[in-house]
Amino acid sequence: MENMNLNKHISGQFNAELDDIRNRVLTMGGLVERQLEQSLDALAALDSELAQKVIEGDHKVNGMEVAIDEECTRIIAKRQPAASDLRLVLAISKTITDLERIGDACVKIAKAAMDKRSKNQQPLLVSIENMGRHATRTLHSTLDALARMDADVALELHKEDIKLDQEYEGIIRQLMTYMMADPRSIPEVLDVLWAARAVERVGDRCQNICEYIIYYVKGKDVRHISYEEMEKDLNF
Amino acid sequence: MENMNLNKHISGQFNAELDDIRNRVLTMGGLVERQLEQSLDALAALDSELAQKVIEGDHKVNGMEVAIDEECTRIIAKRQPAASDLRLVLAISKTITDLERIGDACVKIAKAAMDKRSKNQQPLLVSIENMGRHATRTLHSTLDALARMDADVALELHKEDIKLDQEYEGIIRQLMTYMMADPRSIPEVLDVLWAARAVERVGDRCQNICEYIIYYVKGKDVRHISYEEMEKDLNF
């Protein structure tokens, strides 16, 4: 009897620990979302003070990655989770890497916002801001799907990344015409190009997180698998 | 006595399993190294047949990532490793993600080699090939350090990435002058730029792998830490 209570107590603690890392990854996601919004605000207004704030805030994102990963390792070593508990810990450990990289993308966008040369490229910056708002919505929905561990939403979001890719292709074309029309603008247009690239990568990172959600819920690694296979094999 | 033999037997199997994933990650590394060499050969000779071979070979790299990661998860669930054994499994699980991304970089380089437009940009391709050979040597040394789990070499390699970054900056400058001198060449120069970017990312991925080697050997996560802190805290 005593033993049963002890087991219950231990499993209660364990569940609390799992809840804790779930909450912490969502807090980290919220911070990254704010970094992305602010980096885009800074780019739209060429606000170098706000941009500087984003750049300085990145160390918090980095710190959360290291702290959560350490906690994941501690839980594996101490609690020896199996089945879906283990999948949860591993999915979180991978998710934080992608969130940290989205944080790096925000720094790149903020750097473009700080670049004095960018101010000659206002029409291009508007295109990137639109694309960036699209990426922000994708990140927000991805974090929602993560909070609810909703594999169906994750699959839909994964499929929708193609729209962001198409938007990016359009911007690259637009950039080329600008450069060809005014070759002296090439260095400053390239700065804008790196920002566009960073935004496009946010979408790819969200796709990765969606794959981890599906892995947790369905118990299958879906990286490098076609949508047809996913839908056929996983009862979506 | 029987129990002791059983324990010895189990731990013998466990060691064999750890050796097996170590060997598999090195095999995967060898494959990725070959992909990188061949993609650069294809770019230097604008050999679209070889480039096609690299592109088709990427699914093998992807398959190895998924298979090794599955094995890592199985080992954690079944063997409940602790301390350095757990660090080994986690370090391998992260290493394969970076190796897979280096595989993606090879595909990007191969695509630039297939692009008919690239043939007008021979002098640029020579610069990228040189940078690519540098990246190949870095990858080779990183895999050596991984095979011997040598944290000192890993730290040296980590520091040396700055040379590859400088080489990359030089190529970007060179690309800009080409584009400014002949704006009609902009689309084809941008194709070359993506290849240069892919090579530069190979160096970043090697840095990540070096961090996992140090994590395994020293037992400390060194991401986002300065070299001074690393050397002070970790007795290098």
Coordinates of C-alpha atoms in Angstrom, one line a residue:
Chain A
M1 CA 0.0 0.0 0.0
E2 CA 2.8 2.3 1.0
N3 CA 4.6 1.3 -2.1
M4 CA 1.5 2.2 -4.3
N5 CA 1.3 5.6 -2.7
L6 CA 5.0 6.1 -3.3
N7 CA 4.6 5.2 -6.9
K8 CA 1.6 7.5 -7.3
H9 CA 3.6 10.2 -5.7
I10 CA 6.6 9.7 -8.0
S11 CA 4.4 9.6 -11.1
G12 CA 2.7 12.8 -9.9
Q13 CA 6.0 14.5 -9.7
F14 CA 7.0 13.1 -13.1
N15 CA 3.8 14.5 -14.6
A16 CA 4.5 17.8 -13.0
E17 CA 8.0 17.8 -14.6
L18 CA 6.6 17.0 -18.0
D19 CA 4.0 19.8 -17.7
D20 CA 6.8 22.1 -16.6
I21 CA 8.9 21.5 -19.8
R22 CA 5.8 21.8 -21.9
N23 CA 5.1 25.2 -20.3
R24 CA 8.7 26.3 -20.7
V25 CA 8.8 25.5 -24.4
L26 CA 5.6 27.5 -24.9
T27 CA 7.1 30.4 -22.9
M28 CA 10.2 30.2 -25.1
G29 CA 7.9 30.1 -28.2
G30 CA 6.1 33.2 -27.0
L31 CA 9.3 35.1 -26.5
V32 CA 10.5 34.1 -30.0
E33 CA 7.1 35.2 -31.5
R34 CA 7.6 38.6 -29.8
Q35 CA 11.1 38.8 -31.2
L36 CA 9.8 38.1 -34.7
E37 CA 7.1 40.7 -34.4
Q38 CA 9.5 43.3 -33.1
S39 CA 12.1 42.7 -35.7
L40 CA 9.5 43.2 -38.4
D41 CA 8.2 46.3 -36.7
A42 CA 11.8 47.6 -36.6
L43 CA 12.2 46.8 -40.3
A44 CA 9.0 48.5 -41.3
A45 CA 9.8 51.7 -39.5
L46 CA 13.6 51.3 -39.9
D47 CA 13.6 51.8 -36.1
S48 CA 17.2 51.0 -35.0
E49 CA 16.4 51.3 -31.3
L50 CA 13.9 48.5 -31.5
A51 CA 16.2 46.5 -33.7
Q52 CA 18.9 46.8 -31.1
K53 CA 16.4 45.6 -28.5
V54 CA 15.7 42.5 -30.6
I55 CA 19.5 41.8 -31.0
E56 CA 20.1 42.1 -27.3
G57 CA 17.1 40.0 -26.5
D58 CA 18.5 37.0 -28.4
H59 CA 20.6 35.9 -25.5
K60 CA 17.4 35.2 -23.5
V61 CA 16.2 32.8 -26.3
N62 CA 19.6 31.1 -26.3
G63 CA 19.6 30.7 -22.5
M64 CA 16.1 29.1 -22.6
E65 CA 17.3 26.6 -25.2
V66 CA 20.2 25.5 -23.0
A67 CA 18.1 25.4 -19.8
I68 CA 15.2 23.4 -21.3
D69 CA 17.6 21.0 -23.0
E70 CA 19.4 20.4 -19.7
E71 CA 16.0 19.7 -18.1
C72 CA 15.1 17.2 -20.9
T73 CA 18.3 15.3 -20.3
R74 CA 17.8 15.3 -16.6
I75 CA 14.3 13.9 -17.0
I76 CA 15.5 11.2 -19.3
A77 CA 18.3 10.2 -16.9
K78 CA 16.2 10.4 -13.7
R79 CA 12.7 9.3 -14.8
Q80 CA 13.6 6.9 -17.7
P81 CA 10.5 7.8 -19.6
A82 CA 9.1 5.4 -22.2
A83 CA 6.6 5.5 -25.0
S84 CA 4.7 8.7 -25.4
D85 CA 6.5 10.4 -22.4
L86 CA 9.8 9.8 -24.1
R87 CA 8.5 11.0 -27.4
L88 CA 7.3 14.2 -25.6
V89 CA 10.7 14.9 -24.1
L90 CA 12.5 14.2 -27.4
A91 CA 10.1 16.3 -29.4
I92 CA 10.6 19.2 -27.0
S93 CA 14.4 18.8 -27.2
K94 CA 14.2 19.1 -31.0
T95 CA 11.6 21.9 -31.0
I96 CA 13.8 24.2 -28.9
T97 CA 16.6 24.0 -31.4
D98 CA 14.3 25.2 -34.2
L99 CA 12.9 28.0 -31.9
E100 CA 16.4 29.1 -31.2
R101 CA 17.2 29.3 -34.9
I102 CA 14.0 31.3 -35.5
G103 CA 15.5 33.6 -32.9
D104 CA 18.7 33.9 -35.0
A105 CA 16.5 34.8 -38.0
C106 CA 15.0 37.6 -36.0
V107 CA 18.5 39.0 -35.3
K108 CA 19.2 38.9 -39.1
I109 CA 16.0 40.8 -39.8
A110 CA 16.8 43.3 -37.1
K111 CA 20.3 43.8 -38.5
A112 CA 18.7 44.7 -41.9
A113 CA 16.5 47.2 -40.1
M114 CA 19.6 48.8 -38.5
D115 CA 21.4 49.2 -41.8
K116 CA 21.3 52.8 -43.0
R117 CA 21.4 51.7 -46.6
S118 CA 18.1 49.9 -46.3
K119 CA 16.1 53.1 -46.2
N120 CA 16.5 53.5 -50.0
Q121 CA 14.6 50.2 -50.4
Q122 CA 11.2 51.1 -48.9
P123 CA 9.1 49.3 -51.5
L124 CA 11.1 46.1 -51.0
L125 CA 10.8 46.4 -47.2
V126 CA 7.0 46.5 -47.6
S127 CA 7.0 43.2 -49.4
I128 CA 9.3 41.6 -46.8
E129 CA 7.1 43.0 -44.0
N130 CA 4.0 41.3 -45.6
M131 CA 5.8 38.1 -46.0
G132 CA 7.1 38.4 -42.4
R133 CA 3.5 38.9 -41.0
H134 CA 2.5 35.8 -42.9
A135 CA 5.4 33.9 -41.2
T136 CA 4.4 35.3 -37.8
R137 CA 0.9 34.0 -38.2
T138 CA 2.4 30.6 -39.2
L139 CA 4.6 30.6 -36.1
H140 CA 1.7 31.6 -33.9
S141 CA -0.5 28.7 -35.3
T142 CA 2.4 26.3 -34.9
L143 CA 2.8 27.2 -31.2
D144 CA -1.0 26.8 -30.8
A145 CA -0.8 23.3 -32.4
L146 CA 2.1 22.5 -30.0
A147 CA 0.2 23.7 -27.0
R148 CA -2.7 21.4 -27.9
M149 CA -0.5 18.7 -29.5
D150 CA -2.9 18.8 -32.5
A151 CA -1.5 16.6 -35.3
D152 CA -4.2 17.6 -37.8
V153 CA -3.5 21.3 -37.5
A154 CA 0.3 20.5 -37.7
L155 CA -0.2 18.6 -41.0
E156 CA -2.2 21.5 -42.5
L157 CA 0.4 24.1 -41.4
H158 CA 3.1 21.9 -42.9
K159 CA 1.4 21.8 -46.2
E160 CA 0.8 25.6 -46.2
D161 CA 4.5 26.4 -46.1
I162 CA 4.5 26.3 -49.9
K163 CA 2.6 29.6 -49.9
L164 CA 5.4 31.3 -48.0
D165 CA 8.0 29.7 -50.4
Q166 CA 6.1 31.2 -53.3
E167 CA 5.9 34.6 -51.7
Y168 CA 9.7 34.4 -51.2
E169 CA 10.3 33.4 -54.8
G170 CA 8.3 36.5 -55.8
I171 CA 10.4 38.8 -53.7
I172 CA 13.6 37.4 -55.1
R173 CA 12.3 38.1 -58.6
Q174 CA 11.4 41.6 -57.5
L175 CA 14.9 42.1 -56.0
M176 CA 16.5 41.1 -59.2
T177 CA 14.6 43.6 -61.3
Y178 CA 15.6 46.3 -58.8
M179 CA 19.3 45.4 -59.0
M180 CA 19.2 45.2 -62.8
A181 CA 17.5 48.6 -63.0
D182 CA 20.0 50.3 -60.7
P183 CA 23.2 48.3 -60.3
R184 CA 24.5 50.8 -57.7
S185 CA 21.8 49.6 -55.4
I186 CA 23.1 46.0 -55.4
P187 CA 24.9 46.1 -52.0
E188 CA 21.8 47.5 -50.2
V189 CA 19.4 45.2 -52.1
L190 CA 21.5 42.2 -51.0
D191 CA 21.0 43.3 -47.4
V192 CA 17.3 43.1 -48.0
L193 CA 17.7 39.8 -49.6
W194 CA 19.3 38.3 -46.5
A195 CA 16.3 39.5 -44.5
A196 CA 13.9 37.9 -46.9
R197 CA 15.9 34.7 -46.7
A198 CA 15.7 34.8 -42.9
V199 CA 11.9 35.1 -43.1
E200 CA 11.6 32.2 -45.5
R201 CA 13.6 30.1 -43.1
V202 CA 11.1 30.8 -40.2
G203 CA 8.6 28.9 -42.3
D204 CA 10.9 25.9 -42.7
R205 CA 11.6 25.9 -38.9
C206 CA 7.8 25.9 -38.3
Q207 CA 7.5 22.9 -40.6
N208 CA 10.1 21.1 -38.5
I209 CA 8.2 21.8 -35.3
C210 CA 5.0 20.5 -37.0
E211 CA 6.9 17.2 -37.8
Y212 CA 7.8 16.8 -34.1
I213 CA 4.1 17.4 -33.1
I214 CA 3.1 14.6 -35.5
Y215 CA 5.9 12.4 -34.2
Y216 CA 4.6 12.9 -30.6
V217 CA 1.0 12.3 -31.4
K218 CA 1.2 9.5 -34.0
G219 CA 4.4 7.9 -32.8
K220 CA 6.1 8.0 -36.2
D221 CA 9.0 10.0 -37.6
V222 CA 7.5 11.8 -40.7
R223 CA 10.7 13.6 -41.8
H224 CA 11.4 13.1 -45.6
I225 CA 8.0 11.4 -46.1
S226 CA 5.4 12.6 -48.7
Y227 CA 2.0 13.8 -47.7
E228 CA 0.4 10.8 -49.4
E229 CA 2.4 8.4 -47.3
M230 CA 1.6 10.4 -44.1
E231 CA -2.1 10.4 -44.7
K232 CA -2.2 6.8 -45.7
D233 CA 0.0 5.4 -42.9
L234 CA -1.1 7.6 -40.0
N235 CA -4.9 7.7 -40.2
F236 CA -5.2 11.4 -40.5
Chain B
M1 CA 26.7 -15.4 -9.7
E2 CA 24.2 -16.1 -12.4
N3 CA 22.9 -12.6 -11.9
M4 CA 26.3 -11.1 -12.4
N5 CA 26.8 -13.0 -15.6
L6 CA 23.4 -11.9 -16.8
N7 CA 24.3 -8.2 -15.9
K8 CA 27.6 -8.6 -17.7
H9 CA 25.8 -10.1 -20.7
I10 CA 23.3 -7.2 -20.8
S11 CA 26.0 -4.6 -20.4
G12 CA 28.0 -6.3 -23.2
Q13 CA 25.0 -6.1 -25.5
F14 CA 24.4 -2.4 -24.5
N15 CA 28.1 -1.6 -25.3
A16 CA 27.7 -3.3 -28.6
E17 CA 24.6 -1.2 -29.3
L18 CA 26.5 2.0 -28.4
D19 CA 29.4 1.0 -30.7
D20 CA 26.9 0.3 -33.4
I21 CA 25.3 3.7 -33.4
R22 CA 28.8 5.3 -33.2
N23 CA 29.8 3.3 -36.3
R24 CA 26.6 4.2 -38.1
V25 CA 26.9 7.9 -37.5
L26 CA 30.5 7.7 -38.9
T27 CA 29.2 5.8 -41.9
M28 CA 26.6 8.5 -42.5
G29 CA 29.4 11.1 -42.1
G30 CA 31.5 9.3 -44.8
L31 CA 28.5 9.3 -47.1
V32 CA 27.9 13.0 -46.6
E33 CA 31.6 13.8 -47.1
R34 CA 31.5 11.9 -50.5
Q35 CA 28.3 13.8 -51.4
L36 CA 30.1 17.1 -50.7
E37 CA 33.2 16.2 -52.7
Q38 CA 31.1 15.0 -55.6
S39 CA 28.9 18.1 -55.6
L40 CA 32.1 20.3 -55.7
D41 CA 33.5 18.1 -58.5
A42 CA 30.3 18.6 -60.4
L43 CA 30.4 22.3 -59.9
A44 CA 34.0 22.6 -61.0
A45 CA 33.4 20.6 -64.2
L46 CA 29.8 21.7 -64.6
D47 CA 29.1 18.0 -64.8
S48 CA 25.3 17.7 -64.7
E49 CA 25.4 13.9 -64.7
L50 CA 27.5 13.8 -61.5
A51 CA 25.3 16.6 -60.0
Q52 CA 22.2 14.5 -60.7
K53 CA 23.9 11.6 -58.9
V54 CA 24.4 13.8 -55.8
I55 CA 20.8 14.9 -55.9
E56 CA 19.5 11.3 -56.2
G57 CA 21.9 10.2 -53.4
D58 CA 20.4 12.5 -50.8
H59 CA 17.6 10.2 -50.0
K60 CA 20.2 7.7 -48.6
V61 CA 21.4 10.4 -46.2
N62 CA 17.8 11.2 -45.2
G63 CA 17.1 7.5 -44.6
M64 CA 20.2 7.1 -42.4
E65 CA 19.1 10.1 -40.3
V66 CA 15.7 8.6 -39.6
A67 CA 17.1 5.1 -39.0
I68 CA 19.8 6.2 -36.6
D69 CA 17.5 8.5 -34.7
E70 CA 15.0 5.6 -34.3
E71 CA 17.8 3.5 -32.9
C72 CA 18.8 6.3 -30.5
T73 CA 15.2 6.5 -29.2
R74 CA 15.1 2.7 -28.9
I75 CA 18.3 2.6 -26.8
I76 CA 17.1 5.3 -24.5
A77 CA 13.7 3.5 -23.9
K78 CA 15.2 0.0 -23.5
R79 CA 18.6 0.6 -21.9
Q80 CA 17.8 3.7 -19.9
P81 CA 21.4 5.0 -20.2
A82 CA 22.8 7.5 -17.7
A83 CA 25.8 9.9 -17.5
S84 CA 28.2 9.6 -20.4
D85 CA 26.2 6.8 -22.2
L86 CA 23.2 9.1 -22.3
R87 CA 25.3 12.0 -23.5
L88 CA 26.7 9.8 -26.3
V89 CA 23.2 8.9 -27.5
L90 CA 21.9 12.5 -27.3
A91 CA 25.1 13.9 -29.0
I92 CA 24.6 11.3 -31.9
S93 CA 21.0 12.2 -32.2
K94 CA 21.9 15.9 -32.7
T95 CA 24.9 15.2 -34.9
I96 CA 22.8 13.3 -37.5
T97 CA 20.5 16.3 -37.9
D98 CA 23.5 18.5 -38.8
L99 CA 24.9 15.8 -41.1
E100 CA 21.5 15.6 -42.9
R101 CA 21.5 19.4 -43.4
I102 CA 25.0 19.2 -44.8
G103 CA 23.5 16.7 -47.2
D104 CA 20.9 19.3 -48.2
A105 CA 23.7 21.8 -48.8
C106 CA 25.3 19.3 -51.2
V107 CA 22.0 19.2 -53.1
K108 CA 22.0 23.0 -53.4
I109 CA 25.6 23.0 -54.7
A110 CA 24.7 20.2 -57.2
K111 CA 21.7 22.2 -58.4
A112 CA 24.0 25.2 -59.2
A113 CA 26.3 22.8 -61.1
M114 CA 23.3 21.7 -63.2
D115 CA 22.2 25.2 -64.0
K116 CA 23.2 26.0 -67.6
R117 CA 23.5 29.7 -66.7
S118 CA 26.4 28.9 -64.3
K119 CA 28.8 28.2 -67.2
N120 CA 29.2 32.0 -67.8
Q121 CA 30.5 32.3 -64.2
Q122 CA 33.7 30.2 -64.3
P123 CA 35.9 32.5 -62.3
L124 CA 33.3 32.7 -59.5
L125 CA 32.9 28.9 -59.6
V126 CA 36.7 28.5 -59.0
S127 CA 36.4 30.7 -55.8
I128 CA 33.5 28.6 -54.6
E129 CA 35.4 25.4 -55.4
N130 CA 38.3 26.5 -53.3
M131 CA 36.1 27.5 -50.4
G132 CA 34.3 24.2 -50.8
R133 CA 37.5 22.2 -50.6
H134 CA 38.3 24.1 -47.4
A135 CA 34.8 23.1 -46.1
T136 CA 35.4 19.5 -47.1
R137 CA 38.7 19.4 -45.1
T138 CA 36.8 20.9 -42.1
L139 CA 34.1 18.2 -42.4
H140 CA 36.7 15.5 -42.6
S141 CA 38.6 16.7 -39.5
T142 CA 35.3 17.1 -37.6
L143 CA 34.4 13.5 -38.4
D144 CA 37.9 12.4 -37.3
A145 CA 37.4 14.3 -34.0
L146 CA 34.0 12.6 -33.7
A147 CA 35.5 9.1 -34.3
R148 CA 38.1 9.7 -31.6
M149 CA 35.8 11.9 -29.4
D150 CA 38.6 14.4 -29.2
A151 CA 37.4 17.6 -27.5
D152 CA 40.6 19.5 -28.0
V153 CA 40.5 19.1 -31.8
A154 CA 36.8 19.9 -31.7
L155 CA 37.6 23.2 -30.0
E156 CA 40.3 24.1 -32.5
L157 CA 38.0 23.3 -35.4
H158 CA 35.2 25.4 -33.9
K159 CA 37.6 28.4 -33.7
E160 CA 38.8 27.9 -37.3
D161 CA 35.3 28.4 -38.8
I162 CA 36.0 32.1 -38.8
K163 CA 38.4 31.5 -41.8
L164 CA 35.7 30.0 -43.8
D165 CA 33.4 32.9 -42.9
Q166 CA 36.0 35.3 -44.1
E167 CA 36.4 33.4 -47.4
Y168 CA 32.7 33.6 -47.8
E169 CA 32.6 37.4 -47.2
G170 CA 35.3 37.8 -49.9
I171 CA 33.2 35.8 -52.4
I172 CA 30.1 37.9 -51.7
R173 CA 32.1 41.0 -52.4
Q174 CA 33.5 39.5 -55.6
L175 CA 29.9 38.5 -56.6
M176 CA 28.7 42.1 -56.1
T177 CA 31.4 43.5 -58.3
Y178 CA 30.4 41.0 -61.1
M179 CA 26.8 42.0 -60.8
M180 CA 27.5 45.7 -60.8
A181 CA 29.8 45.4 -63.9
D182 CA 27.3 43.3 -65.8
P183 CA 23.7 43.7 -64.5
R184 CA 22.4 41.2 -67.1
S185 CA 24.4 38.5 -65.3
I186 CA 22.5 39.1 -62.0
P187 CA 20.2 36.0 -62.2
E188 CA 23.1 33.7 -62.9
V189 CA 25.4 35.2 -60.3
L190 CA 22.6 34.8 -57.7
D191 CA 22.6 31.1 -58.5
V192 CA 26.2 31.0 -57.7
L193 CA 25.6 33.0 -54.5
W194 CA 23.2 30.3 -53.2
A195 CA 25.9 27.7 -53.8
A196 CA 28.5 29.9 -51.8
R197 CA 25.9 30.3 -49.0
A198 CA 25.4 26.5 -48.9
V199 CA 29.2 25.9 -48.5
E200 CA 29.4 28.5 -45.8
R201 CA 26.6 26.7 -43.9
V202 CA 28.6 23.4 -44.0
G203 CA 31.1 25.1 -41.8
D204 CA 28.4 26.2 -39.3
R205 CA 27.1 22.6 -39.2
C206 CA 30.6 21.3 -38.4
Q207 CA 30.8 23.8 -35.6
N208 CA 27.6 22.4 -34.2
I209 CA 29.0 18.9 -34.3
C210 CA 32.1 20.1 -32.5
E211 CA 29.9 21.4 -29.8
Y212 CA 28.3 18.0 -29.4
I213 CA 31.7 16.4 -29.2
I214 CA 32.7 18.8 -26.4
Y215 CA 29.4 18.2 -24.7
Y216 CA 30.0 14.4 -24.7
V217 CA 33.6 14.6 -23.5
K218 CA 33.3 17.4 -21.0
G219 CA 29.7 16.9 -19.9
K220 CA 28.8 20.5 -20.5
D221 CA 26.6 22.2 -23.1
V222 CA 28.8 24.8 -24.7
R223 CA 26.4 26.4 -27.2
H224 CA 26.3 30.2 -27.0
I225 CA 29.4 30.3 -24.7
S226 CA 32.5 32.3 -25.5
Y227 CA 35.9 30.6 -26.0
E228 CA 37.2 32.2 -22.9
E229 CA 34.4 30.7 -20.8
M230 CA 34.9 27.3 -22.4
E231 CA 38.6 27.3 -21.7
K232 CA 38.3 28.6 -18.2
D233 CA 35.4 26.3 -17.1
L234 CA 36.3 23.1 -18.9
N235 CA 40.1 22.6 -18.4
F236 CA 41.0 22.5 -22.0

